[in-house]
mmCIF file of C-alpha atoms and ligand atoms in Angstrom:
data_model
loop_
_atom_site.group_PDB
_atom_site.id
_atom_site.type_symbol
_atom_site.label_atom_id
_atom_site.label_comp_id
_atom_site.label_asym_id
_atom_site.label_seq_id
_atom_site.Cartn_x
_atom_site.Cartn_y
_atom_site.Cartn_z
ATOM 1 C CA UNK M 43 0.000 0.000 0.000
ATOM 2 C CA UNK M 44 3.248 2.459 0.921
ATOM 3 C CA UNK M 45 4.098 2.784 -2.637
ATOM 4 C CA UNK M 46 1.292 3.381 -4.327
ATOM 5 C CA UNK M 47 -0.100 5.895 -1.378
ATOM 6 C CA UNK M 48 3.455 7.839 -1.968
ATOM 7 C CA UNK M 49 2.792 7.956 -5.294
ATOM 8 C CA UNK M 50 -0.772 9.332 -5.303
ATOM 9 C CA UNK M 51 0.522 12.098 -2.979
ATOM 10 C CA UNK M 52 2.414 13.487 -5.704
ATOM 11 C CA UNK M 53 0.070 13.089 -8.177
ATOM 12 C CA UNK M 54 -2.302 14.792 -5.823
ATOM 13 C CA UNK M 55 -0.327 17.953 -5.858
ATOM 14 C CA UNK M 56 -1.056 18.472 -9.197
ATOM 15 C CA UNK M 57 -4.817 17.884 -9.097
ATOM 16 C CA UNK M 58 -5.495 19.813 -5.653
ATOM 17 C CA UNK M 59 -7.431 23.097 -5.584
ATOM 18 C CA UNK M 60 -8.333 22.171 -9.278
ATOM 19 C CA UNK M 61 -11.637 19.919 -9.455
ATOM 20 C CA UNK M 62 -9.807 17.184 -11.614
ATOM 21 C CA UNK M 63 -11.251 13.797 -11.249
ATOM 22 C CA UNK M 64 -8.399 10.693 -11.048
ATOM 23 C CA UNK M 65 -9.014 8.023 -12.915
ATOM 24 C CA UNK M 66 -6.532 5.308 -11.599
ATOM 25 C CA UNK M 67 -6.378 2.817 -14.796
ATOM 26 C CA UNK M 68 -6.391 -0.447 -13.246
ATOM 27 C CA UNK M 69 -6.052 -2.694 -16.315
ATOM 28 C CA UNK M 70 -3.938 -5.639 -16.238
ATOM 29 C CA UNK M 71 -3.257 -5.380 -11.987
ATOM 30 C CA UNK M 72 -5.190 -7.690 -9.549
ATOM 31 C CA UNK M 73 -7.837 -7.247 -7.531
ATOM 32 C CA UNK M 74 -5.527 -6.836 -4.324
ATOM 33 C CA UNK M 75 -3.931 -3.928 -6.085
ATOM 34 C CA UNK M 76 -7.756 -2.246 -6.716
ATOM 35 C CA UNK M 77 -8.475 -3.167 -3.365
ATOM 36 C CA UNK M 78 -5.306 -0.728 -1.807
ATOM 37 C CA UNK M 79 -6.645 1.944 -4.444
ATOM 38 C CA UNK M 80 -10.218 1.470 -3.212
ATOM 39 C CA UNK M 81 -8.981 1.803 0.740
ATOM 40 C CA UNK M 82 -7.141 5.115 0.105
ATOM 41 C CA UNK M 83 -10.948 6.992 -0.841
ATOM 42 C CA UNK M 84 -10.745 6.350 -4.246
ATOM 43 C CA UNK M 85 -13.669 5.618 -6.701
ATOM 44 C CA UNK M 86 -13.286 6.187 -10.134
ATOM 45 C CA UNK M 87 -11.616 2.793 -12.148
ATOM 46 C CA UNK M 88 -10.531 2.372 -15.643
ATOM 47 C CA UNK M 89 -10.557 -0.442 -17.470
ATOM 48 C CA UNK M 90 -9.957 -1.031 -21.466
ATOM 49 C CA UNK M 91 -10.814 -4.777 -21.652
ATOM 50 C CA UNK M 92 -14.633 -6.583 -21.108
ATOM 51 C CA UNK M 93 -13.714 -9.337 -20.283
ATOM 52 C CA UNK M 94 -11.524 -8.098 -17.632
ATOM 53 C CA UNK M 95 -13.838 -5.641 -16.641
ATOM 54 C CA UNK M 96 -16.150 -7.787 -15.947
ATOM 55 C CA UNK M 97 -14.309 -10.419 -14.430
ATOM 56 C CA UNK M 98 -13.419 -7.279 -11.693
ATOM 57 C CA UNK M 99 -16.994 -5.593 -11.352
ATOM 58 C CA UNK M 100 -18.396 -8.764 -8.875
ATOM 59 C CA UNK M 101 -15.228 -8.663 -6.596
ATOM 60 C CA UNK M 102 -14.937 -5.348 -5.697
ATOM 61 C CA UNK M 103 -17.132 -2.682 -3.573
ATOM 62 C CA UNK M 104 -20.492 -1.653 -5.697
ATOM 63 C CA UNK M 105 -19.749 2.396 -5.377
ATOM 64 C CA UNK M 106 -16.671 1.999 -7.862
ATOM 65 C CA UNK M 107 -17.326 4.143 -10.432
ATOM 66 C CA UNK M 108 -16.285 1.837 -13.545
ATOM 67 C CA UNK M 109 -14.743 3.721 -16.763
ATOM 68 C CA UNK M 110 -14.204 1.949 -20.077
ATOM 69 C CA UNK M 111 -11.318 3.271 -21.751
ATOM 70 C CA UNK M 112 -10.319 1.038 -24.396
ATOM 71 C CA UNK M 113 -11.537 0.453 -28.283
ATOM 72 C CA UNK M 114 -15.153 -1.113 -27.687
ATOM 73 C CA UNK M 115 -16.314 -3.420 -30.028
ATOM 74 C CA UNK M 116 -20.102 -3.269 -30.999
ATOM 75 C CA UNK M 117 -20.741 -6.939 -30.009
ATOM 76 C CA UNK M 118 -19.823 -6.209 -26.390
ATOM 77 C CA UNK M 119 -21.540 -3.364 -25.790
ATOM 78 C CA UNK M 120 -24.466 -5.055 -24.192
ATOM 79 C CA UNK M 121 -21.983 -7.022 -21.891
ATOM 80 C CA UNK M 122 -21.267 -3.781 -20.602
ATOM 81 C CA UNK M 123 -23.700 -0.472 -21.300
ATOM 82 C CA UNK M 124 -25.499 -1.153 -17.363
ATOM 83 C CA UNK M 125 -22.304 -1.412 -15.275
ATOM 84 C CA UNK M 126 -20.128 1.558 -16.550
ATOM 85 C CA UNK M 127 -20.303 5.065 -15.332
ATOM 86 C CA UNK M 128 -18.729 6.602 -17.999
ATOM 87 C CA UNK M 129 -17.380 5.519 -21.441
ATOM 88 C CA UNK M 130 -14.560 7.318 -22.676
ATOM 89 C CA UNK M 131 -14.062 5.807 -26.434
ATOM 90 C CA UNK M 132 -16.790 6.602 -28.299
ATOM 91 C CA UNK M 133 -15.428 6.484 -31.230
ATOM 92 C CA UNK M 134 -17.307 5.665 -34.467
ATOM 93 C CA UNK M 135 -21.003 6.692 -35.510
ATOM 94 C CA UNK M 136 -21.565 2.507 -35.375
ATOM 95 C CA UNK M 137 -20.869 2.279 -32.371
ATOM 96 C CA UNK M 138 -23.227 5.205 -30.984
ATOM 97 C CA UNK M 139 -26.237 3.413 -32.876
ATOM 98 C CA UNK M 140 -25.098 0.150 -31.032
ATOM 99 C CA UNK M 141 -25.388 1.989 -27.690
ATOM 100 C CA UNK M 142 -28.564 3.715 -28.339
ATOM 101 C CA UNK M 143 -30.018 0.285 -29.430
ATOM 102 C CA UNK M 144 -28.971 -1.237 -26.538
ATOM 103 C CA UNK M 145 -29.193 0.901 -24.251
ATOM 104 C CA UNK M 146 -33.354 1.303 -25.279
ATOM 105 C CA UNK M 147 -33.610 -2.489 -24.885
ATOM 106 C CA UNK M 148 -32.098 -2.234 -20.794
ATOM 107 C CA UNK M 149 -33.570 0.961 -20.650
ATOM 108 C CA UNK M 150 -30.668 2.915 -19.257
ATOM 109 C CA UNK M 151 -29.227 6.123 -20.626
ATOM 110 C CA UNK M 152 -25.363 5.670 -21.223
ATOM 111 C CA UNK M 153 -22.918 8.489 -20.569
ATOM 112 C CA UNK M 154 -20.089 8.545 -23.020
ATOM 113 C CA UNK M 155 -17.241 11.033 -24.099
ATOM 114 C CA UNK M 156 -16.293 11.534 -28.124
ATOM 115 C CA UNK M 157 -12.968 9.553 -28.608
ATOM 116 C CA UNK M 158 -10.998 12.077 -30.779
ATOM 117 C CA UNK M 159 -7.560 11.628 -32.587
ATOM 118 C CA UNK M 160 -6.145 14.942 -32.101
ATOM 119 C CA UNK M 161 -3.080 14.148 -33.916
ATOM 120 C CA UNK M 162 -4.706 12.587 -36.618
ATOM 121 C CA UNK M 163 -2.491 9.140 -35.747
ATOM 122 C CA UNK M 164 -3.373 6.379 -38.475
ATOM 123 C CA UNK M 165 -3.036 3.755 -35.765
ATOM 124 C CA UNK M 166 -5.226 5.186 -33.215
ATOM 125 C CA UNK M 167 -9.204 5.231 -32.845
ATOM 126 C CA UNK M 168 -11.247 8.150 -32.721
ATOM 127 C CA UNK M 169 -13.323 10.893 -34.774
ATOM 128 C CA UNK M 170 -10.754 13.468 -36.639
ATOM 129 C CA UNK M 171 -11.391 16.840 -35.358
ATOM 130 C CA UNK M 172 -13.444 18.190 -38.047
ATOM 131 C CA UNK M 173 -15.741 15.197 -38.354
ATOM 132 C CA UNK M 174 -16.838 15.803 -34.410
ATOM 133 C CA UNK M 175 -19.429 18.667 -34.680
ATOM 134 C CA UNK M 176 -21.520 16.787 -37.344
ATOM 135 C CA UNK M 177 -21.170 13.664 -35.303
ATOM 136 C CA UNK M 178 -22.510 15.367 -32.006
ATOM 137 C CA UNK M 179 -25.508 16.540 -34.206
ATOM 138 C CA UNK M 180 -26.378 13.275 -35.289
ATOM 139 C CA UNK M 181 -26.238 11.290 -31.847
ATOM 140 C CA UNK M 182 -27.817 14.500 -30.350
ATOM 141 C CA UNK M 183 -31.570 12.962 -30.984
ATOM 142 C CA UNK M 184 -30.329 9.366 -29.741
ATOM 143 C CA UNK M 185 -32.476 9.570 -25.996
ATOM 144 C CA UNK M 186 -30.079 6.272 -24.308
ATOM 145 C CA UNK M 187 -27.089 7.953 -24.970
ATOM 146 C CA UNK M 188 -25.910 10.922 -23.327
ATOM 147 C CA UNK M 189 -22.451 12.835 -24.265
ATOM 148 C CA UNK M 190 -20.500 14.326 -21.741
ATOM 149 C CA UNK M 191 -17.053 15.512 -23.308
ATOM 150 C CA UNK M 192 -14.161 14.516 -25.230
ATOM 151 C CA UNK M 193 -11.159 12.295 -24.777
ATOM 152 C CA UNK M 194 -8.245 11.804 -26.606
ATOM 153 C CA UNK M 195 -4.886 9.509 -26.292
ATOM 154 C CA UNK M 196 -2.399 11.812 -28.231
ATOM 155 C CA UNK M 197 1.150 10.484 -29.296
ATOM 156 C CA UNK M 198 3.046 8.409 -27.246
ATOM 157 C CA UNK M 199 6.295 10.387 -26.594
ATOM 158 C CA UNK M 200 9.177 10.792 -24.498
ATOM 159 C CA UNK M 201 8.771 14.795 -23.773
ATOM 160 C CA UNK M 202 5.448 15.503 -22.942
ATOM 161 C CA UNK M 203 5.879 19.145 -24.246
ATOM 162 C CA UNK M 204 5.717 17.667 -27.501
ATOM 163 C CA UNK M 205 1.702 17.212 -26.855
ATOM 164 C CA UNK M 206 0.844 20.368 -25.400
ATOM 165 C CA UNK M 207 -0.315 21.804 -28.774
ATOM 166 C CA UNK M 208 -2.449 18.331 -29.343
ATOM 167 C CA UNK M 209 -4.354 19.046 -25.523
ATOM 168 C CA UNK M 210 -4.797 23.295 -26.472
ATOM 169 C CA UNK M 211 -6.676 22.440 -29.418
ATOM 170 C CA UNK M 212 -8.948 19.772 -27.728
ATOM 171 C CA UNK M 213 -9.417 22.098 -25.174
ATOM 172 C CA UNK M 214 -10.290 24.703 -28.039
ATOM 173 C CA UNK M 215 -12.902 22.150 -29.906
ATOM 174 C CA UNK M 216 -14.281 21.528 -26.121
ATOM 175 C CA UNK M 217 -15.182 25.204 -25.994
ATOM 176 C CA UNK M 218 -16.045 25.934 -29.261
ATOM 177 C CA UNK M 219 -18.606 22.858 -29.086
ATOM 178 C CA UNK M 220 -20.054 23.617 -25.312
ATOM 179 C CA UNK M 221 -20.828 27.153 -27.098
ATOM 180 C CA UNK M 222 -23.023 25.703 -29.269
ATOM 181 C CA UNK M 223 -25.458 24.276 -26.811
ATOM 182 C CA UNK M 224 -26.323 21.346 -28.792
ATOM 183 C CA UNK M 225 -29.252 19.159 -27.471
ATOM 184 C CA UNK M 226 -28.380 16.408 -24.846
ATOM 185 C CA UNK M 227 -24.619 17.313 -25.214
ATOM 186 C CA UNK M 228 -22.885 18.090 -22.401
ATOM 187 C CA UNK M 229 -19.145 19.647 -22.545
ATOM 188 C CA UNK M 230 -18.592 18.499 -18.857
ATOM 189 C CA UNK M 231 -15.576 16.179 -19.035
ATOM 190 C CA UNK M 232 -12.220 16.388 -20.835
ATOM 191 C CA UNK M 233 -9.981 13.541 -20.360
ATOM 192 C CA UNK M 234 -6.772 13.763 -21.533
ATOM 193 C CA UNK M 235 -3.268 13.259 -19.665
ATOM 194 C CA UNK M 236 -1.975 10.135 -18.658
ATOM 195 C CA UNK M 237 1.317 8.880 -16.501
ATOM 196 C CA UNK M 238 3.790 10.651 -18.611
ATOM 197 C CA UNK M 239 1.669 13.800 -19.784
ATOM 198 C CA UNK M 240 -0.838 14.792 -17.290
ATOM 199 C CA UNK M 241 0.734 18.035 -15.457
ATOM 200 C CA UNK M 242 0.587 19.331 -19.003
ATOM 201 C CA UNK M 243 -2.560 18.148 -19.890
ATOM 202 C CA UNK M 244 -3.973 19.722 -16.522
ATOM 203 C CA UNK M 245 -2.395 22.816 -17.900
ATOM 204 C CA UNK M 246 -3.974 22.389 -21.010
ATOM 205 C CA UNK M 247 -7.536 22.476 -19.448
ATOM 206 C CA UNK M 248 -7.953 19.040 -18.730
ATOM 207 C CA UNK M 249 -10.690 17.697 -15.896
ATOM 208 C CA UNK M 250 -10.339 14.491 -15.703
ATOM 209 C CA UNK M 251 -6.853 12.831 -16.084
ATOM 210 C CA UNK M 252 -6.289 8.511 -16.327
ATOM 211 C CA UNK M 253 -3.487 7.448 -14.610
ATOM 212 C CA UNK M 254 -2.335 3.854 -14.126
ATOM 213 C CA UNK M 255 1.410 3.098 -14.222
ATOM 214 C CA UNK M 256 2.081 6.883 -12.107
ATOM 215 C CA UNK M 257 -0.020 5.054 -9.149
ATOM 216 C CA UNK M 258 0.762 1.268 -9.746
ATOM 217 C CA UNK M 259 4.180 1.240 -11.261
ATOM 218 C CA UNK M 260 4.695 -0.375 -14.478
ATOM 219 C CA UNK M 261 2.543 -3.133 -15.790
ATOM 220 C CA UNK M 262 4.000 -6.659 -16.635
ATOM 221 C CA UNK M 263 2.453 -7.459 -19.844
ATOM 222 C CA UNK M 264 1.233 -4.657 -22.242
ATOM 223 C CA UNK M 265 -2.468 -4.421 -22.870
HETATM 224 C C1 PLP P 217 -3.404 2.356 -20.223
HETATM 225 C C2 PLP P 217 -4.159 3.593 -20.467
HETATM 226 C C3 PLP P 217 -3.969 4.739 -19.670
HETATM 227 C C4 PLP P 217 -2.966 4.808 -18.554
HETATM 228 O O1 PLP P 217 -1.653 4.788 -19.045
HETATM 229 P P1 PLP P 217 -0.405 5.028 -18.066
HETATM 230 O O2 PLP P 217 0.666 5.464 -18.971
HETATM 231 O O3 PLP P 217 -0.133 3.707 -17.421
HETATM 232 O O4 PLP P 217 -0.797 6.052 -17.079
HETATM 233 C C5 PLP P 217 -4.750 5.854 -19.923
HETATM 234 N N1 PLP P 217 -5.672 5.866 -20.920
HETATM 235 C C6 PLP P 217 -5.870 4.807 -21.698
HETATM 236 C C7 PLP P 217 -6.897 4.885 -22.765
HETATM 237 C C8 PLP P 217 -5.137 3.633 -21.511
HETATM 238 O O5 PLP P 217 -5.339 2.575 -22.307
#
């Protein structure tokens, strides 16, 4: 528990006096490491796999507040629409008719951010900039799906200067968008920032920051 309570008091620093919601990205540790997480106050889980997610959900307290990070394919999304709080990677006009369908059949209203690919990376998911207005007007008359911000993963690099233009202009379309007042979307959440990048990202405007190897140190296996 010393290590990882160390380590979220210097993350903590960064996110006091600020309103920024931690999301400590728990894929690929244990439950005993979600368990230390969960004893030091915190609430708010990421995950990027189903199955793993919901191997987790039944073994752990039920006021986690679950977040699905990761690509989401449209056959799961039933597996999972009723047990997250918040999905981060919306990212395709399929998939938002998926969730809509769905989430009319469980009646339940799904809260998800627009997955955007700021950099415009070839090997990442998410909407390109300019395709997110026309998006948000579309899914705007979907009633089971509710949009709450934007996310993005920008380029993995070494200097995490070298993203601070990539977080200013989602920060920019975030504003630009919540000006329009488009029905049932919210510009409420921007997550962006992870281990390496998130002081900058915070700087950048972000409010809600996904950290998992700053807390737990680095994972074993990718994923
Ligand atoms: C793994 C992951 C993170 C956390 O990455 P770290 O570098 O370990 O902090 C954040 N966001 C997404 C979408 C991820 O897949």
């Amino acid at each position: 528990m010393e290590y990882i309570k160390k380590n979220l008091e210097k993350i903590e620093q960064h996110l006091s006096h600020q309103n920024i919601t931690l999301v400590g990205v728990t894929k690929t540790w244990p439950v005993s490491e979600l368990e230390k997480f969960y004893a030091l106050g915190y609430r708010d889980f990421g995950e990027n796999k189903v199955q793993e997610l919901l191997e987790k959900i039944p073994q752990l307290p039920k006021d986690i507040r679950w977040h699905f990070i990761g690509h989401l394919q449209r056959n799961k999304v039933k597996d999972v629409i009723d047990k997250v709080h918040l999905i981060h990677s919306l990212d395709s006009l399929r998939l938002a008719k998926e969730i809509e369908k769905e989430g009319r059949k469980k009646n339940c209203i799904v809260n998800a951010l627009v997955q955007v690919n700021i950099a415009g990376e070839e090997s990442k998911f998410g909407l390109q900039e300019q395709e997110v207005l026309s998006f948000l007007e579309e899914v705007s008359s979907y009633p089971h799906l509710k949009i709450k911000g934007l996310m993005t993963i920008p380029p993995n690099v070494k200097n995490p200067e070298e993203n601070r233009s990539f977080f200013a202009n989602l920060y920019n379309l975030y504003v630009d968008i919540a000006k329009k007042s488009i029905d049932n979307v919210d510009m409420s959440i921007l997550s962006m920032g992870m281990s390496n990048d998130y002081t900058v990202a915070i700087e950048e405007g972000a409010t809600m920051v996904r950290i998992g190897t700053g807390i737990f140190g680095s994972r074993k296996y990718s994923n």
